[in-house]
Amino acid sequence: MEKIDLIKRNVQEIVTEKELLELLESTESPSVYTGYEPSGKIHLGHVLTVNKLLDLQKVGFNVTVLLADVHAYLNQKGTLEEVRKIADYNKRCFLALGLDPEKTNFVYGSDFQLSSDYMLNVLKLTCSSSLNRARRSMDEVGRKMEDPKVSQMVYPIMQAIDIAMLGVDVALGGIDQRKIHMLAREGLPSLGYKSPICIHTPILLGLDGKKMSSSSENYISVDDNEAAIKKKMKKAFCPAGEIHDNPVLALFKYHIIPRYERVVFERPAKFGGDLECKGYEELESVFENGTLHPMDLKNGAAKYMNMILEPVREVLL
C-alpha cells in the first residue's frame, strides 16, 4: 500500500491533504500526536485512533501520546491522583495494542502543562479566543455542557497549546475534536507557532446501532474477556445484507481487516463450509448478497476481536 493510502485508510477528514503531502515531501521523520483523557475503560472508540497511530508509525511518523491527566481533571473526571492512575493503565493498554515502545513517546500532561511558559501561552490564546468559540469547541467532548465550568472553557485553549509545546506536525483525533483543532489551526500562528495538520477518524456506532455510551454498555472494552465479547456480539445489531451503519461490519473495516487482510469464517459444511475473504470490499460484497449470514459475521467478529485483545488482557492480569 502506498504511504499516502495507508495514512488515509479509514480516515474521515484531513485538514489539509495538500499540507500533508508537502510535509511528507519535506521530511523523512514527520511527527504526530494524539491525546487521551484518562477517564475510565479503553474501548474500541479509543482503539480507532490507536490503529491510525499504528499506520502512521509504519510510514515513519514519530508518535507522541499525550496522557491528558490535567484535561481529565478540568473536565470533571476525577482528582489528579485518580486520573494519573488511570493514565498509567491507559499506557499499558496502548502498548499492548501494538504501539512500538521504542518509537512511542508517552507524555503526561501534568509533566509540562503547569510550567510558566505553558500557562503564559494559554493566557495569550485566551485573549484572542471568544467564550462562544471555546464553548462550541467543547460541545462534542465536554461533560455536563448544559452548565459548563470555567475550567471546561480553558480546556480547548490548553489543547491548542499542547500541540504547540509538543512541537508536532500533525494532530490526530476523532471527528469530535475538529472544532478544537480548528481553534488551534487559527490561533497558534498569532503566538508564533505553526498551524497543525489535522487527521480525523470517524465516530463509530455502538453495537446496538445507537450512539456509543458507557451507560448503555453498547461497546467493547479492551479488557472484556472472551465470553463477554461473544455475548455482546450475539446481541449486536446486524441486519442481513445491510452494509450501511452496521456496527459488526464496522468492526471488520476499522479494527480487524487493518490487522488481518485475510479473514476466515468457520461454518459447517451444510451451510457452505468455511468462507475466506481477502479485504474489506470482498467481505462487504458477500454479506450484502446474502452469501454470509449475520450470525456467521458476528461469530467471526468475536473470534478476531478476541485475538486482537488477548495481548491486552494478558498485560492487565
CSV table of C-alpha atoms in Angstrom, one decimal:
chain,number,residue,atom,x,y,z
A,1,MET,CA,0.0,0.0,0.0
A,2,GLU,CA,1.3,3.5,-0.9
A,3,LYS,CA,2.3,5.6,2.1
A,4,ILE,CA,-0.5,8.2,1.5
A,5,ASP,CA,-3.1,5.5,1.0
A,6,LEU,CA,-2.1,3.9,4.4
A,7,ILE,CA,-2.4,7.3,6.1
A,8,LYS,CA,-5.8,8.0,4.5
A,9,ARG,CA,-7.2,4.5,5.3
A,10,ASN,CA,-10.3,4.7,7.5
A,11,VAL,CA,-9.9,8.5,7.9
A,12,GLN,CA,-12.9,10.8,7.7
A,13,GLU,CA,-11.0,14.0,7.0
A,14,ILE,CA,-7.5,15.5,6.6
A,15,VAL,CA,-7.1,19.3,7.1
A,16,THR,CA,-5.5,19.7,4.6
A,17,GLU,CA,-4.3,16.9,2.4
A,18,LYS,CA,-2.2,19.3,0.4
A,19,GLU,CA,-0.3,20.3,3.5
A,20,LEU,CA,0.2,16.6,4.4
A,21,LEU,CA,1.7,15.8,1.0
A,22,GLU,CA,4.0,18.8,1.4
A,23,LEU,CA,5.1,17.6,4.8
A,24,LEU,CA,5.8,14.1,3.5
A,25,GLU,CA,7.9,15.5,0.7
A,26,SER,CA,9.9,17.8,3.0
A,27,THR,CA,10.9,15.4,5.8
A,28,GLU,CA,11.5,11.7,6.4
A,29,SER,CA,10.5,11.9,10.0
A,30,PRO,CA,7.2,13.8,10.5
A,31,SER,CA,5.6,13.8,13.9
A,32,VAL,CA,2.1,13.2,15.1
A,33,TYR,CA,0.3,13.3,18.5
A,34,THR,CA,-3.0,12.4,19.9
A,35,GLY,CA,-4.3,12.9,23.4
A,36,TYR,CA,-6.3,10.6,25.6
A,37,GLU,CA,-8.3,11.8,28.6
A,38,PRO,CA,-7.8,9.2,31.3
A,39,SER,CA,-11.4,8.7,32.4
A,40,GLY,CA,-12.2,5.0,32.6
A,41,LYS,CA,-12.1,2.0,30.4
A,42,ILE,CA,-10.4,2.0,27.0
A,43,HIS,CA,-13.0,0.9,24.4
A,44,LEU,CA,-12.9,0.5,20.6
A,45,GLY,CA,-13.6,4.2,20.1
A,46,HIS,CA,-10.2,4.9,21.5
A,47,VAL,CA,-8.6,2.0,19.6
A,48,LEU,CA,-9.7,3.6,16.3
A,49,THR,CA,-7.1,6.3,16.8
A,50,VAL,CA,-4.6,3.8,18.1
A,51,ASN,CA,-5.0,1.9,14.9
A,52,LYS,CA,-4.3,5.1,12.9
A,53,LEU,CA,-1.2,5.7,15.1
A,54,LEU,CA,0.0,2.2,14.1
A,55,ASP,CA,-0.5,3.1,10.4
A,56,LEU,CA,1.4,6.4,10.9
A,57,GLN,CA,4.2,4.6,12.7
A,58,LYS,CA,4.5,2.2,9.8
A,59,VAL,CA,5.2,5.0,7.4
A,60,GLY,CA,7.8,6.7,9.5
A,61,PHE,CA,6.0,9.1,11.8
A,62,ASN,CA,7.3,9.8,15.2
A,63,VAL,CA,4.4,9.3,17.6
A,64,THR,CA,3.6,11.1,20.8
A,65,VAL,CA,0.7,10.0,23.0
A,66,LEU,CA,-0.4,12.6,25.5
A,67,LEU,CA,-2.0,11.1,28.6
A,68,ALA,CA,-4.0,14.2,29.4
A,69,ASP,CA,-4.4,13.9,33.2
A,70,VAL,CA,-4.9,17.7,33.7
A,71,HIS,CA,-7.5,17.8,31.0
A,72,ALA,CA,-9.4,15.0,32.6
A,73,TYR,CA,-9.3,16.8,35.9
A,74,LEU,CA,-10.6,20.0,34.3
A,75,ASN,CA,-13.4,18.0,32.6
A,76,GLN,CA,-14.5,16.7,36.0
A,77,LYS,CA,-13.3,13.1,35.5
A,78,GLY,CA,-11.8,12.8,39.0
A,79,THR,CA,-9.0,14.0,41.2
A,80,LEU,CA,-5.5,14.5,39.7
A,81,GLU,CA,-4.3,11.4,41.7
A,82,GLU,CA,-7.2,9.3,40.4
A,83,VAL,CA,-6.8,10.3,36.7
A,84,ARG,CA,-3.0,9.8,36.9
A,85,LYS,CA,-3.6,6.1,38.0
A,86,ILE,CA,-6.0,5.7,35.1
A,87,ALA,CA,-3.4,7.2,32.7
A,88,ASP,CA,-0.9,4.6,33.7
A,89,TYR,CA,-3.5,1.9,33.0
A,90,ASN,CA,-4.2,3.5,29.6
A,91,LYS,CA,-0.5,3.5,28.7
A,92,ARG,CA,-0.3,-0.3,29.3
A,93,CYS,CA,-3.3,-0.8,27.1
A,94,PHE,CA,-1.9,1.2,24.2
A,95,LEU,CA,1.4,-0.6,24.2
A,96,ALA,CA,-0.4,-4.0,24.3
A,97,LEU,CA,-2.4,-2.9,21.3
A,98,GLY,CA,0.8,-2.7,19.2
A,99,LEU,CA,2.4,0.7,19.6
A,100,ASP,CA,6.2,0.3,19.4
A,101,PRO,CA,7.6,1.1,22.9
A,102,GLU,CA,10.8,2.2,21.3
A,103,LYS,CA,9.2,4.6,18.9
A,104,THR,CA,6.3,6.0,21.0
A,105,ASN,CA,6.8,8.9,23.3
A,106,PHE,CA,4.3,8.9,26.2
A,107,VAL,CA,3.8,12.3,27.9
A,108,TYR,CA,1.7,13.1,30.9
A,109,GLY,CA,0.0,16.5,30.7
A,110,SER,CA,1.0,17.3,34.3
A,111,ASP,CA,4.7,17.0,33.3
A,112,PHE,CA,4.6,20.2,31.2
A,113,GLN,CA,1.2,21.9,31.5
A,114,LEU,CA,1.9,23.5,34.8
A,115,SER,CA,5.1,25.3,33.7
A,116,SER,CA,5.1,29.1,33.4
A,117,ASP,CA,5.8,29.1,29.7
A,118,TYR,CA,2.9,26.9,29.0
A,119,MET,CA,0.5,28.9,31.2
A,120,LEU,CA,1.6,32.2,29.6
A,121,ASN,CA,0.8,30.8,26.2
A,122,VAL,CA,-2.6,29.6,27.4
A,123,LEU,CA,-3.4,33.1,28.7
A,124,LYS,CA,-2.2,34.7,25.5
A,125,LEU,CA,-4.6,32.4,23.4
A,126,THR,CA,-7.5,33.2,25.7
A,127,CYS,CA,-7.1,36.9,24.7
A,128,SER,CA,-7.8,36.1,21.1
A,129,SER,CA,-10.5,33.3,21.6
A,130,SER,CA,-14.1,34.2,22.3
A,131,LEU,CA,-16.1,32.5,25.0
A,132,ASN,CA,-18.6,31.3,22.4
A,133,ARG,CA,-15.8,29.7,20.3
A,134,ALA,CA,-14.4,27.9,23.3
A,135,ARG,CA,-17.8,26.6,24.4
A,136,ARG,CA,-18.7,25.4,20.8
A,137,SER,CA,-15.3,23.6,20.7
A,138,MET,CA,-16.3,21.6,23.8
A,139,ASP,CA,-19.8,20.7,22.8
A,140,GLU,CA,-18.8,17.2,21.5
A,141,VAL,CA,-16.3,16.3,24.2
A,142,GLY,CA,-17.3,18.0,27.4
A,143,ARG,CA,-19.2,16.6,30.3
A,144,LYS,CA,-22.3,18.4,31.6
A,145,MET,CA,-22.1,21.1,29.0
A,146,GLU,CA,-25.6,22.4,29.8
A,147,ASP,CA,-23.9,24.1,32.8
A,148,PRO,CA,-20.2,24.2,32.0
A,149,LYS,CA,-17.5,25.1,34.4
A,150,VAL,CA,-14.9,27.8,33.6
A,151,SER,CA,-12.3,25.0,33.6
A,152,GLN,CA,-14.0,23.5,30.6
A,153,MET,CA,-13.7,26.7,28.6
A,154,VAL,CA,-9.9,26.6,29.3
A,155,TYR,CA,-9.8,23.0,28.1
A,156,PRO,CA,-9.7,23.7,24.3
A,157,ILE,CA,-7.2,26.5,24.7
A,158,MET,CA,-4.9,24.1,26.6
A,159,GLN,CA,-5.3,21.5,23.9
A,160,ALA,CA,-4.2,24.0,21.2
A,161,ILE,CA,-1.2,24.9,23.3
A,162,ASP,CA,-0.4,21.2,23.8
A,163,ILE,CA,0.1,21.0,20.0
A,164,ALA,CA,2.4,23.9,20.0
A,165,MET,CA,4.5,22.9,23.1
A,166,LEU,CA,4.9,19.3,21.9
A,167,GLY,CA,6.2,20.6,18.6
A,168,VAL,CA,4.3,18.1,16.4
A,169,ASP,CA,3.4,18.4,12.7
A,170,VAL,CA,0.1,16.6,12.9
A,171,ALA,CA,-2.8,16.4,15.4
A,172,LEU,CA,-4.8,13.2,15.3
A,173,GLY,CA,-8.2,12.7,16.8
A,174,GLY,CA,-11.8,11.7,16.3
A,175,ILE,CA,-14.0,14.0,14.3
A,176,ASP,CA,-15.5,15.2,17.6
A,177,GLN,CA,-12.1,17.0,18.1
A,178,ARG,CA,-12.5,19.0,14.9
A,179,LYS,CA,-13.6,22.3,16.4
A,180,ILE,CA,-10.8,22.3,18.9
A,181,HIS,CA,-8.3,21.5,16.2
A,182,MET,CA,-9.6,24.3,14.1
A,183,LEU,CA,-9.2,26.7,17.0
A,184,ALA,CA,-5.6,25.6,17.2
A,185,ARG,CA,-5.0,26.0,13.4
A,186,GLU,CA,-6.4,29.5,13.5
A,187,GLY,CA,-5.0,30.7,16.9
A,188,LEU,CA,-1.4,29.3,17.1
A,189,PRO,CA,0.2,31.4,14.3
A,190,SER,CA,-0.6,34.6,16.2
A,191,LEU,CA,1.6,33.2,19.0
A,192,GLY,CA,4.4,32.3,16.6
A,193,TYR,CA,3.7,28.6,16.2
A,194,LYS,CA,2.8,26.7,13.0
A,195,SER,CA,-0.7,25.5,12.3
A,196,PRO,CA,-1.0,21.8,12.7
A,197,ILE,CA,-2.2,19.4,10.0
A,198,CYS,CA,-5.3,17.6,11.4
A,199,ILE,CA,-6.3,14.0,10.8
A,200,HIS,CA,-9.8,13.0,11.9
A,201,THR,CA,-11.2,9.5,12.3
A,202,PRO,CA,-15.0,8.8,12.3
A,203,ILE,CA,-17.1,8.2,15.3
A,204,LEU,CA,-18.5,4.7,15.3
A,205,LEU,CA,-21.9,3.5,16.4
A,206,GLY,CA,-22.3,1.3,19.4
A,207,LEU,CA,-23.1,-2.4,19.0
A,208,ASP,CA,-26.8,-1.7,19.2
A,209,GLY,CA,-26.7,0.6,16.3
A,210,LYS,CA,-27.1,3.7,18.5
A,211,LYS,CA,-24.6,6.3,19.8
A,212,MET,CA,-21.8,4.6,21.8
A,213,SER,CA,-22.3,5.2,25.5
A,214,SER,CA,-20.8,3.8,28.7
A,215,SER,CA,-24.3,3.9,30.3
A,216,SER,CA,-25.7,1.7,27.5
A,217,GLU,CA,-22.8,-0.7,27.7
A,218,ASN,CA,-23.0,-1.0,23.9
A,219,TYR,CA,-19.3,-1.1,23.3
A,220,ILE,CA,-16.4,-3.5,23.6
A,221,SER,CA,-13.8,-2.6,26.2
A,222,VAL,CA,-10.2,-3.8,25.7
A,223,ASP,CA,-10.4,-5.7,29.0
A,224,ASP,CA,-13.6,-7.6,28.1
A,225,ASN,CA,-13.0,-11.3,28.5
A,226,GLU,CA,-13.7,-13.8,25.7
A,227,ALA,CA,-17.1,-14.8,27.0
A,228,ALA,CA,-18.2,-11.1,27.4
A,229,ILE,CA,-17.2,-10.3,23.8
A,230,LYS,CA,-19.1,-13.4,22.4
A,231,LYS,CA,-22.2,-12.4,24.5
A,232,LYS,CA,-22.1,-8.8,23.2
A,233,MET,CA,-21.6,-9.9,19.6
A,234,LYS,CA,-24.7,-12.2,19.8
A,235,LYS,CA,-26.8,-9.2,20.7
A,236,ALA,CA,-25.2,-6.8,18.3
A,237,PHE,CA,-27.4,-5.0,15.7
A,238,CYS,CA,-26.6,-6.7,12.3
A,239,PRO,CA,-29.5,-6.7,9.7
A,240,ALA,CA,-29.0,-9.3,7.0
A,241,GLY,CA,-27.5,-7.7,3.8
A,242,GLU,CA,-27.3,-4.2,5.3
A,243,ILE,CA,-23.9,-2.7,4.8
A,244,HIS,CA,-24.6,0.9,6.0
A,245,ASP,CA,-24.5,1.7,9.7
A,246,ASN,CA,-23.8,-1.9,10.5
A,247,PRO,CA,-21.7,-1.9,13.7
A,248,VAL,CA,-20.5,-5.5,13.2
A,249,LEU,CA,-19.2,-4.7,9.7
A,250,ALA,CA,-17.6,-1.6,11.1
A,251,LEU,CA,-15.5,-3.9,13.5
A,252,PHE,CA,-14.1,-5.5,10.4
A,253,LYS,CA,-13.5,-2.3,8.5
A,254,TYR,CA,-11.8,-0.3,11.3
A,255,HIS,CA,-10.3,-2.9,13.6
A,256,ILE,CA,-10.0,-6.4,12.1
A,257,ILE,CA,-9.1,-6.0,8.4
A,258,PRO,CA,-6.3,-3.5,9.1
A,259,ARG,CA,-4.6,-6.2,11.1
A,260,TYR,CA,-5.7,-9.3,9.2
A,261,GLU,CA,-6.0,-8.8,5.5
A,262,ARG,CA,-7.4,-12.3,5.1
A,263,VAL,CA,-10.3,-13.4,7.3
A,264,VAL,CA,-11.9,-16.8,7.5
A,265,PHE,CA,-15.5,-17.5,8.7
A,266,GLU,CA,-15.8,-21.0,10.1
A,267,ARG,CA,-19.1,-22.7,9.0
A,268,PRO,CA,-20.4,-26.2,9.0
A,269,ALA,CA,-20.4,-28.0,5.6
A,270,LYS,CA,-24.2,-27.9,5.4
A,271,PHE,CA,-24.0,-24.1,5.4
A,272,GLY,CA,-21.3,-23.9,2.7
A,273,GLY,CA,-18.2,-24.6,4.7
A,274,ASP,CA,-15.5,-22.1,5.7
A,275,LEU,CA,-15.6,-18.8,3.8
A,276,GLU,CA,-12.5,-16.8,3.2
A,277,CYS,CA,-12.5,-13.0,2.4
A,278,LYS,CA,-9.4,-11.1,1.3
A,279,GLY,CA,-10.0,-7.4,2.1
A,280,TYR,CA,-13.0,-5.4,3.3
A,281,GLU,CA,-14.6,-4.9,-0.1
A,282,GLU,CA,-14.9,-8.7,-0.6
A,283,LEU,CA,-16.4,-9.1,2.9
A,284,GLU,CA,-18.9,-6.4,2.3
A,285,SER,CA,-19.9,-7.9,-1.0
A,286,VAL,CA,-20.6,-11.4,0.3
A,287,PHE,CA,-22.5,-10.1,3.2
A,288,GLU,CA,-24.7,-7.8,1.0
A,289,ASN,CA,-25.5,-10.6,-1.4
A,290,GLY,CA,-26.5,-13.0,1.3
A,291,THR,CA,-23.6,-15.4,1.0
A,292,LEU,CA,-22.6,-14.7,4.6
A,293,HIS,CA,-25.2,-14.9,7.3
A,294,PRO,CA,-25.3,-12.3,10.1
A,295,MET,CA,-24.6,-14.9,12.8
A,296,ASP,CA,-21.5,-16.1,10.9
A,297,LEU,CA,-20.4,-12.4,10.6
A,298,LYS,CA,-20.9,-12.0,14.4
A,299,ASN,CA,-19.1,-15.2,15.2
A,300,GLY,CA,-16.2,-14.1,13.0
A,301,ALA,CA,-16.1,-10.7,14.6
A,302,ALA,CA,-16.0,-12.2,18.1
A,303,LYS,CA,-13.1,-14.6,17.1
A,304,TYR,CA,-10.9,-11.9,15.6
A,305,MET,CA,-11.6,-9.2,18.3
A,306,ASN,CA,-10.6,-11.8,20.9
A,307,MET,CA,-7.4,-12.4,19.0
A,308,ILE,CA,-6.7,-8.6,18.9
A,309,LEU,CA,-7.5,-8.0,22.6
A,310,GLU,CA,-5.8,-11.1,24.1
A,311,PRO,CA,-2.4,-9.3,24.5
A,312,VAL,CA,-4.2,-6.5,26.3
A,313,ARG,CA,-5.9,-8.9,28.7
A,314,GLU,CA,-2.5,-10.6,29.4
A,315,VAL,CA,-0.9,-7.3,30.3
A,316,LEU,CA,-3.7,-6.3,32.6
A,317,LEU,CA,-3.9,-9.6,34.6
